[in-house]
Amino acid sequence: MRRILYLEPVGGIAGDMFLAAGIDLGLAPEAIEAALRGLKVPGWKLAVSRAVRHAISGTHLDVVLDAREAHPHRAYADIRRLIESATTLPDRAKQRALAVFRAIGEAEAKVHGVSIDDIHFHEVGAVDSIVDICGAAVVLELLGDPEVHAAPPPLGSGTIRVAHGAMPIPVPATLELLRDVPVRFEGVGELTTPTGAALLKVLTKIGHPPDFIVEKVGYGVGTKDFRDRPNVLRASLGRMEASRSDGLWVVEANLDDATPQLLGHLVERMLGVGALDAWVAPVVMKKSRPGHLLSVLTEAGLRDAVVDTLLRESTSLGVRYHRVERQALERDWVEVATPWGKVRVKRGLLNGAVLNAHPEFEDCRRIAEEAKVPVKQVMAAALVALGLPG
């Protein structure tokens, strides 16, 4: 059964809101703290309280620091060593936290025009941000490693003062992190922080959620109280419907500039990544140009891999996909004896009755070549041996 976590950044997203939403879903703060104790950073603790924004009640969280802890500058390599040496962090949580910090480091490096090894994190290098990011990875572990989806985040507007001085909102690193994914340019103030943006980019699929059954809903409440929206991160946790998780998708692309060689290669590649079927049909496209429709039938779990491969290896600028329903016969294999040797036969059954049967062609061809008889004769003999008309 696939678990689904769907995040709605109604008032934006920050690291503390992610942790707070997890606690509001029922996680114990003590369990999160225990997993983070292996981080060799100065004194901190989680302060959890109830809060209300626009009549919505949820959990608010603060990472309370020792008075001696300032906001030190930490290099990416320093943070990586902190996480890798944390004995209480599960391995998968370590990898996720490292991926989030690397995404932030790469964004900062691009914005400032330097190497990632030359980046020194300011606000994001502070203890509270390290706890937020590593804590988010722990939250996913404690929730049972769900598949995470998120709605496009609102980015806000205005200016904010950071270590580098006054910056536009969204700050450059946030916008760089969220390139190539859906976002909303709306709201006043900083609604999505760089930490929140990195969590979304690395840990979630941003866009429409799958169909799933909601079992729990939690609200992570932010510090600010916005006039135009409740400052909450809503988290819905549930399970994928069995009929949906096992469903099928058709992925399609119209191609008007693909050679026959490329079309054949694409069909082979689609089957190679695990698609159930792939086919090409001639079509007439814009400006009365002849072209081809490449269609792929795939299980839900492989849809993204099929889409990615098709976009990378075809000449198409986009693909479309839709869910389909299929009625399929039960299938099994039997072996039958022919005058020239044994042949495997695939049967299609409905309520135990054989409706279709297909001799394995490679078996029939091999036997036909060895016996110097027509392959169709071997196929017919296999069906007769099965008790069906040849």
Tab-separated table of C-alpha atoms in Angstrom:
chain	number	residue	atom	x	y	z
A	1	MET	CA	0.000	0.000	0.000
A	2	ARG	CA	1.490	3.311	-1.051
A	3	ARG	CA	1.434	6.102	1.531
A	4	ILE	CA	0.861	9.637	0.237
A	5	LEU	CA	1.729	12.944	1.899
A	6	TYR	CA	0.286	16.028	0.201
A	7	LEU	CA	1.575	19.449	1.259
A	8	GLU	CA	-0.384	22.643	0.624
A	9	PRO	CA	1.717	25.745	1.369
A	10	VAL	CA	-1.330	27.938	1.928
A	11	GLY	CA	0.720	30.633	3.635
A	12	GLY	CA	4.024	29.469	2.184
A	13	ILE	CA	6.552	27.062	3.653
A	14	ALA	CA	9.551	27.200	5.977
A	15	GLY	CA	11.499	24.463	7.695
A	16	ASP	CA	9.828	24.940	11.075
A	17	MET	CA	6.389	24.750	9.446
A	18	PHE	CA	7.300	21.377	7.907
A	19	LEU	CA	8.266	19.972	11.309
A	20	ALA	CA	5.192	21.500	12.928
A	21	ALA	CA	2.908	19.917	10.328
A	22	GLY	CA	4.479	16.518	11.035
A	23	ILE	CA	3.860	16.926	14.750
A	24	ASP	CA	0.280	18.007	14.066
A	25	LEU	CA	-0.159	14.756	12.131
A	26	GLY	CA	0.630	12.914	15.365
A	27	LEU	CA	4.413	12.569	15.524
A	28	ALA	CA	5.984	12.920	18.965
A	29	PRO	CA	8.417	15.856	19.238
A	30	GLU	CA	10.574	13.641	21.469
A	31	ALA	CA	10.991	11.149	18.621
A	32	ILE	CA	12.198	13.899	16.294
A	33	GLU	CA	14.578	15.271	18.931
A	34	ALA	CA	15.975	11.815	19.642
A	35	ALA	CA	16.850	11.283	15.992
A	36	LEU	CA	18.570	14.692	15.837
A	37	ARG	CA	20.632	14.382	19.014
A	38	GLY	CA	23.552	12.925	17.075
A	39	LEU	CA	24.115	16.264	15.323
A	40	LYS	CA	27.179	17.827	16.913
A	41	VAL	CA	25.779	21.349	17.125
A	42	PRO	CA	25.352	23.642	20.163
A	43	GLY	CA	22.424	23.444	22.568
A	44	TRP	CA	18.927	23.574	21.121
A	45	LYS	CA	15.462	22.229	21.824
A	46	LEU	CA	12.080	22.108	20.137
A	47	ALA	CA	9.406	24.346	21.632
A	48	VAL	CA	5.977	23.143	20.534
A	49	SER	CA	2.750	25.071	21.063
A	50	ARG	CA	-0.747	25.502	19.657
A	51	ALA	CA	-1.502	28.513	17.467
A	52	VAL	CA	-4.367	29.865	15.367
A	53	ARG	CA	-4.213	31.678	12.045
A	54	HIS	CA	-7.470	32.915	10.476
A	55	ALA	CA	-9.477	30.541	12.695
A	56	ILE	CA	-7.364	27.525	11.685
A	57	SER	CA	-5.776	25.788	14.663
A	58	GLY	CA	-2.506	23.915	14.299
A	59	THR	CA	0.958	23.302	15.708
A	60	HIS	CA	3.616	25.990	15.947
A	61	LEU	CA	7.258	25.080	16.449
A	62	ASP	CA	10.333	27.064	17.412
A	63	VAL	CA	13.896	25.799	17.513
A	64	VAL	CA	15.060	27.440	20.752
A	65	LEU	CA	18.809	28.007	20.852
A	66	ASP	CA	21.285	28.444	23.667
A	67	ALA	CA	21.870	32.155	24.206
A	68	ARG	CA	25.498	31.707	23.123
A	69	GLU	CA	24.541	30.386	19.690
A	70	ALA	CA	24.708	33.116	17.070
A	71	HIS	CA	24.309	32.665	13.309
A	72	PRO	CA	27.746	31.360	12.313
A	73	HIS	CA	28.896	31.013	8.742
A	74	ARG	CA	29.271	27.341	7.905
A	75	ALA	CA	30.782	25.979	4.720
A	76	TYR	CA	28.959	23.302	2.769
A	77	ALA	CA	31.718	20.803	3.620
A	78	ASP	CA	31.281	21.525	7.350
A	79	ILE	CA	27.549	20.884	7.201
A	80	ARG	CA	28.098	17.716	5.204
A	81	ARG	CA	30.466	16.387	7.883
A	82	LEU	CA	27.968	17.256	10.633
A	83	ILE	CA	25.231	15.249	8.951
A	84	GLU	CA	27.397	12.307	7.916
A	85	SER	CA	28.745	11.885	11.444
A	86	ALA	CA	25.322	12.033	13.143
A	87	THR	CA	24.996	8.513	14.538
A	88	THR	CA	21.302	8.835	15.436
A	89	LEU	CA	20.139	9.881	11.964
A	90	PRO	CA	18.804	7.057	9.757
A	91	ASP	CA	20.825	6.640	6.562
A	92	ARG	CA	17.944	7.623	4.308
A	93	ALA	CA	17.323	10.760	6.376
A	94	LYS	CA	21.009	11.639	6.063
A	95	GLN	CA	20.884	11.321	2.291
A	96	ARG	CA	17.771	13.474	2.072
A	97	ALA	CA	19.188	16.171	4.329
A	98	LEU	CA	22.458	16.191	2.375
A	99	ALA	CA	20.514	16.516	-0.884
A	100	VAL	CA	18.585	19.507	0.492
A	101	PHE	CA	21.756	21.284	1.600
A	102	ARG	CA	23.440	20.525	-1.703
A	103	ALA	CA	20.481	22.028	-3.578
A	104	ILE	CA	20.736	25.188	-1.465
A	105	GLY	CA	24.502	25.299	-1.966
A	106	GLU	CA	24.204	24.935	-5.740
A	107	ALA	CA	21.558	27.667	-5.868
A	108	GLU	CA	23.662	30.037	-3.764
A	109	ALA	CA	26.759	29.251	-5.832
A	110	LYS	CA	24.956	30.097	-9.050
A	111	VAL	CA	23.495	33.307	-7.651
A	112	HIS	CA	26.886	34.495	-6.385
A	113	GLY	CA	28.912	33.151	-9.289
A	114	VAL	CA	31.240	30.963	-7.229
A	115	SER	CA	31.932	27.273	-6.650
A	116	ILE	CA	29.780	25.379	-4.157
A	117	ASP	CA	32.952	24.705	-2.148
A	118	ASP	CA	33.345	28.473	-1.712
A	119	ILE	CA	29.815	28.930	-0.369
A	120	HIS	CA	29.435	29.801	3.313
A	121	PHE	CA	25.857	29.467	4.514
A	122	HIS	CA	24.601	32.356	6.600
A	123	GLU	CA	21.021	32.015	7.879
A	124	VAL	CA	20.777	28.476	6.462
A	125	GLY	CA	24.010	27.497	8.223
A	126	ALA	CA	22.654	28.322	11.673
A	127	VAL	CA	21.708	25.587	14.113
A	128	ASP	CA	17.977	26.171	13.763
A	129	SER	CA	18.145	25.698	9.977
A	130	ILE	CA	20.242	22.549	10.319
A	131	VAL	CA	17.691	21.185	12.791
A	132	ASP	CA	14.823	22.173	10.459
A	133	ILE	CA	16.289	20.425	7.410
A	134	CYS	CA	17.475	17.296	9.166
A	135	GLY	CA	14.211	17.265	11.118
A	136	ALA	CA	12.179	17.323	7.903
A	137	ALA	CA	14.049	14.236	6.714
A	138	VAL	CA	13.338	12.559	10.064
A	139	VAL	CA	9.641	13.454	9.811
A	140	LEU	CA	9.396	11.526	6.524
A	141	GLU	CA	11.019	8.504	8.155
A	142	LEU	CA	8.635	8.613	11.119
A	143	LEU	CA	5.653	8.941	8.768
A	144	GLY	CA	6.650	5.709	7.047
A	145	ASP	CA	8.491	7.137	4.018
A	146	PRO	CA	5.421	8.370	2.110
A	147	GLU	CA	5.455	9.545	-1.488
A	148	VAL	CA	5.377	13.342	-1.106
A	149	HIS	CA	3.490	15.729	-3.370
A	150	ALA	CA	3.035	19.486	-2.996
A	151	ALA	CA	0.920	22.261	-4.432
A	152	PRO	CA	2.784	25.160	-6.113
A	153	PRO	CA	4.047	27.478	-3.356
A	154	PRO	CA	3.277	31.219	-3.120
A	155	LEU	CA	6.517	33.215	-3.165
A	156	GLY	CA	5.440	36.582	-1.732
A	157	SER	CA	6.742	40.038	-2.608
A	158	GLY	CA	8.568	43.061	-1.201
A	159	THR	CA	12.064	43.197	0.268
A	160	ILE	CA	13.833	41.540	3.191
A	161	ARG	CA	17.087	42.212	5.009
A	162	VAL	CA	19.487	39.253	5.183
A	163	ALA	CA	23.215	38.808	5.814
A	164	HIS	CA	23.973	40.138	2.336
A	165	GLY	CA	21.811	43.248	2.870
A	166	ALA	CA	18.405	44.125	1.448
A	167	MET	CA	17.080	41.514	-0.983
A	168	PRO	CA	13.973	41.291	-3.171
A	169	ILE	CA	11.328	38.726	-2.261
A	170	PRO	CA	11.559	35.975	-3.290
A	171	VAL	CA	15.272	36.089	-2.548
A	172	PRO	CA	17.440	34.949	-5.492
A	173	ALA	CA	18.286	31.573	-3.935
A	174	THR	CA	14.595	30.735	-3.458
A	175	LEU	CA	13.769	31.526	-7.062
A	176	GLU	CA	16.806	29.606	-8.311
A	177	LEU	CA	15.778	26.569	-6.269
A	178	LEU	CA	12.278	26.622	-7.720
A	179	ARG	CA	13.250	26.946	-11.356
A	180	ASP	CA	11.467	24.472	-13.643
A	181	VAL	CA	8.621	23.778	-11.182
A	182	PRO	CA	5.200	25.459	-10.805
A	183	VAL	CA	5.080	28.443	-8.412
A	184	ARG	CA	2.673	31.290	-7.609
A	185	PHE	CA	3.843	34.898	-7.581
A	186	GLU	CA	1.432	36.206	-4.977
A	187	GLY	CA	1.229	37.427	-1.398
A	188	VAL	CA	3.054	40.072	0.624
A	189	GLY	CA	6.243	39.339	2.547
A	190	GLU	CA	8.472	36.268	2.394
A	191	LEU	CA	6.068	33.345	2.177
A	192	THR	CA	8.500	30.685	0.943
A	193	THR	CA	11.964	30.704	2.505
A	194	PRO	CA	15.070	29.195	0.861
A	195	THR	CA	14.844	26.275	3.287
A	196	GLY	CA	11.186	25.737	2.434
A	197	ALA	CA	11.929	25.987	-1.285
A	198	ALA	CA	14.723	23.413	-1.007
A	199	LEU	CA	12.502	20.989	0.927
A	200	LEU	CA	9.862	21.233	-1.787
A	201	LYS	CA	12.303	20.893	-4.665
A	202	VAL	CA	14.211	17.916	-3.267
A	203	LEU	CA	11.624	15.996	-1.255
A	204	THR	CA	8.378	16.498	-3.200
A	205	LYS	CA	6.757	16.375	-6.598
A	206	ILE	CA	5.231	19.822	-7.146
A	207	GLY	CA	1.974	19.781	-9.093
A	208	HIS	CA	-1.323	17.951	-9.057
A	209	PRO	CA	-1.584	15.267	-6.359
A	210	PRO	CA	-2.583	11.685	-7.126
A	211	ASP	CA	-5.997	10.436	-6.119
A	212	PHE	CA	-5.696	9.116	-2.567
A	213	ILE	CA	-7.714	8.508	0.579
A	214	VAL	CA	-6.976	11.137	3.260
A	215	GLU	CA	-6.589	9.633	6.728
A	216	LYS	CA	-5.006	12.478	8.726
A	217	VAL	CA	-4.680	16.242	8.288
A	218	GLY	CA	-2.137	18.408	10.085
A	219	TYR	CA	-1.417	22.144	10.091
A	220	GLY	CA	2.016	23.642	10.621
A	221	VAL	CA	1.529	27.246	11.742
A	222	GLY	CA	4.055	29.921	10.779
A	223	THR	CA	5.206	32.789	12.980
A	224	LYS	CA	3.766	35.712	11.026
A	225	ASP	CA	0.066	36.476	10.772
A	226	PHE	CA	-0.730	37.572	7.210
A	227	ARG	CA	-3.809	39.633	6.458
A	228	ASP	CA	-4.651	37.987	3.121
A	229	ARG	CA	-4.206	34.303	4.011
A	230	PRO	CA	-3.751	31.900	6.924
A	231	ASN	CA	-0.066	31.326	7.482
A	232	VAL	CA	-0.260	27.541	7.590
A	233	LEU	CA	1.244	24.567	5.823
A	234	ARG	CA	-1.467	21.919	5.481
A	235	ALA	CA	-0.310	18.301	5.336
A	236	SER	CA	-2.706	15.525	4.310
A	237	LEU	CA	-1.531	11.970	4.948
A	238	GLY	CA	-3.265	8.959	3.472
A	239	ARG	CA	-3.069	5.951	1.222
A	240	MET	CA	-3.391	5.378	-2.474
A	241	GLU	CA	-6.534	3.556	-3.530
A	242	ALA	CA	-5.651	0.049	-4.629
A	243	SER	CA	-7.427	0.523	-7.946
A	244	ARG	CA	-5.545	3.764	-8.509
A	245	SER	CA	-2.088	2.609	-7.483
A	246	ASP	CA	-2.425	-0.389	-9.794
A	247	GLY	CA	-3.905	1.704	-12.599
A	248	LEU	CA	-2.517	2.214	-16.063
A	249	TRP	CA	-1.536	5.358	-17.944
A	250	VAL	CA	-1.180	6.152	-21.627
A	251	VAL	CA	1.680	8.545	-22.395
A	252	GLU	CA	1.600	10.149	-25.849
A	253	ALA	CA	3.624	12.490	-28.036
A	254	ASN	CA	3.057	13.818	-31.548
A	255	LEU	CA	6.227	13.698	-33.664
A	256	ASP	CA	6.587	15.408	-37.043
A	257	ASP	CA	10.383	15.318	-37.375
A	258	ALA	CA	11.375	11.830	-36.228
A	259	THR	CA	13.139	9.430	-38.585
A	260	PRO	CA	12.013	5.799	-38.893
A	261	GLN	CA	15.199	4.759	-37.112
A	262	LEU	CA	14.439	7.056	-34.169
A	263	LEU	CA	10.823	5.861	-33.978
A	264	GLY	CA	11.954	2.248	-33.788
A	265	HIS	CA	14.506	3.140	-31.137
A	266	LEU	CA	11.883	4.967	-29.062
A	267	VAL	CA	9.556	1.970	-29.068
A	268	GLU	CA	12.415	-0.236	-27.890
A	269	ARG	CA	13.425	2.268	-25.195
A	270	MET	CA	9.865	2.516	-23.867
A	271	LEU	CA	9.694	-1.254	-23.510
A	272	GLY	CA	13.185	-1.222	-22.043
A	273	VAL	CA	12.170	1.040	-19.137
A	274	GLY	CA	9.296	-1.304	-18.330
A	275	ALA	CA	6.309	-0.074	-20.337
A	276	LEU	CA	3.637	-2.682	-20.983
A	277	ASP	CA	3.286	-1.710	-24.629
A	278	ALA	CA	4.366	0.948	-27.100
A	279	TRP	CA	3.179	1.667	-30.632
A	280	VAL	CA	3.409	4.204	-33.441
A	281	ALA	CA	0.510	5.332	-35.631
A	282	PRO	CA	0.537	7.728	-38.626
A	283	VAL	CA	-1.320	11.018	-38.119
A	284	VAL	CA	-1.831	14.298	-39.959
A	285	MET	CA	-0.642	17.260	-37.886
A	286	LYS	CA	-0.688	21.053	-38.147
A	287	LYS	CA	-0.346	22.563	-41.609
A	288	SER	CA	-1.409	19.180	-43.024
A	289	ARG	CA	2.001	17.717	-42.237
A	290	PRO	CA	2.276	13.928	-41.917
A	291	GLY	CA	3.615	12.787	-38.598
A	292	HIS	CA	3.480	9.993	-36.060
A	293	LEU	CA	1.697	9.450	-32.759
A	294	LEU	CA	3.886	7.568	-30.283
A	295	SER	CA	1.787	5.974	-27.535
A	296	VAL	CA	2.986	4.101	-24.468
A	297	LEU	CA	0.962	2.004	-22.027
A	298	THR	CA	2.555	1.905	-18.591
A	299	GLU	CA	1.824	1.111	-14.983
A	300	ALA	CA	1.384	4.075	-12.642
A	301	GLY	CA	4.677	3.533	-10.850
A	302	LEU	CA	6.668	3.795	-14.101
A	303	ARG	CA	4.829	6.737	-15.623
A	304	ASP	CA	7.413	9.329	-14.581
A	305	ALA	CA	10.294	7.187	-15.886
A	306	VAL	CA	8.509	6.771	-19.225
A	307	VAL	CA	7.828	10.510	-19.473
A	308	ASP	CA	11.425	11.368	-18.598
A	309	THR	CA	12.852	8.917	-21.147
A	310	LEU	CA	10.478	10.092	-23.867
A	311	LEU	CA	11.365	13.748	-23.316
A	312	ARG	CA	15.095	13.000	-23.253
A	313	GLU	CA	15.251	10.731	-26.284
A	314	SER	CA	12.542	11.986	-28.645
A	315	THR	CA	12.276	15.227	-30.615
A	316	SER	CA	9.070	16.214	-28.824
A	317	LEU	CA	8.836	19.402	-26.772
A	318	GLY	CA	6.179	17.910	-24.514
A	319	VAL	CA	4.084	14.849	-23.743
A	320	ARG	CA	0.585	14.282	-22.448
A	321	TYR	CA	-0.763	11.449	-20.353
A	322	HIS	CA	-4.062	10.192	-19.045
A	323	ARG	CA	-5.275	7.350	-16.891
A	324	VAL	CA	-6.972	4.420	-18.584
A	325	GLU	CA	-8.952	1.421	-17.402
A	326	ARG	CA	-8.228	-2.087	-18.676
A	327	GLN	CA	-10.052	-5.382	-18.486
A	328	ALA	CA	-7.444	-8.125	-18.711
A	329	LEU	CA	-7.717	-11.887	-18.859
A	330	GLU	CA	-5.888	-14.039	-16.351
A	331	ARG	CA	-2.766	-15.499	-17.911
A	332	ASP	CA	-0.685	-18.604	-17.471
A	333	TRP	CA	1.800	-20.765	-19.369
A	334	VAL	CA	1.517	-24.453	-20.262
A	335	GLU	CA	3.863	-26.716	-22.200
A	336	VAL	CA	2.506	-28.972	-24.935
A	337	ALA	CA	4.119	-31.675	-27.065
A	338	THR	CA	4.184	-31.448	-30.878
A	339	PRO	CA	5.580	-34.067	-33.290
A	340	TRP	CA	8.821	-32.033	-33.406
A	341	GLY	CA	9.259	-31.013	-29.773
A	342	LYS	CA	7.760	-29.173	-26.839
A	343	VAL	CA	6.286	-25.666	-27.180
A	344	ARG	CA	5.234	-23.204	-24.490
A	345	VAL	CA	1.735	-21.745	-24.910
A	346	LYS	CA	0.408	-18.621	-23.196
A	347	ARG	CA	-3.260	-18.905	-22.271
A	348	GLY	CA	-5.831	-16.195	-21.528
A	349	LEU	CA	-8.517	-17.288	-19.063
A	350	LEU	CA	-11.793	-15.898	-17.749
A	351	ASN	CA	-13.215	-17.584	-14.660
A	352	GLY	CA	-11.109	-20.644	-15.443
A	353	ALA	CA	-12.221	-20.958	-19.069
A	354	VAL	CA	-9.569	-20.664	-21.806
A	355	LEU	CA	-10.580	-17.897	-24.212
A	356	ASN	CA	-7.293	-17.343	-26.036
A	357	ALA	CA	-4.051	-19.237	-26.550
A	358	HIS	CA	-0.824	-18.188	-28.261
A	359	PRO	CA	2.104	-20.538	-28.888
A	360	GLU	CA	5.444	-18.932	-28.023
A	361	PHE	CA	6.750	-17.894	-31.427
A	362	GLU	CA	10.452	-18.270	-30.603
A	363	ASP	CA	9.858	-21.871	-29.505
A	364	CYS	CA	7.956	-22.591	-32.719
A	365	ARG	CA	10.584	-20.958	-34.922
A	366	ARG	CA	13.448	-22.844	-33.287
A	367	ILE	CA	11.663	-26.180	-33.665
A	368	ALA	CA	10.635	-25.397	-37.250
A	369	GLU	CA	14.207	-24.560	-38.252
A	370	GLU	CA	15.545	-27.735	-36.648
A	371	ALA	CA	12.856	-29.952	-38.224
A	372	LYS	CA	12.849	-28.131	-41.581
A	373	VAL	CA	9.064	-27.622	-41.469
A	374	PRO	CA	6.972	-24.412	-41.829
A	375	VAL	CA	6.675	-22.470	-38.576
A	376	LYS	CA	2.911	-22.151	-39.061
A	377	GLN	CA	2.672	-25.934	-39.027
A	378	VAL	CA	4.365	-26.084	-35.619
A	379	MET	CA	2.072	-23.349	-34.269
A	380	ALA	CA	-1.025	-25.202	-35.490
A	381	ALA	CA	0.203	-28.441	-33.933
A	382	ALA	CA	0.727	-26.699	-30.580
A	383	LEU	CA	-2.863	-25.452	-30.566
A	384	VAL	CA	-4.192	-28.910	-31.489
A	385	ALA	CA	-2.150	-30.391	-28.648
A	386	LEU	CA	-3.823	-27.885	-26.335
A	387	GLY	CA	-7.225	-29.088	-27.548
A	388	LEU	CA	-7.972	-26.023	-29.667
A	389	PRO	CA	-8.500	-25.795	-33.445
A	390	GLY	CA	-5.157	-25.495	-35.264
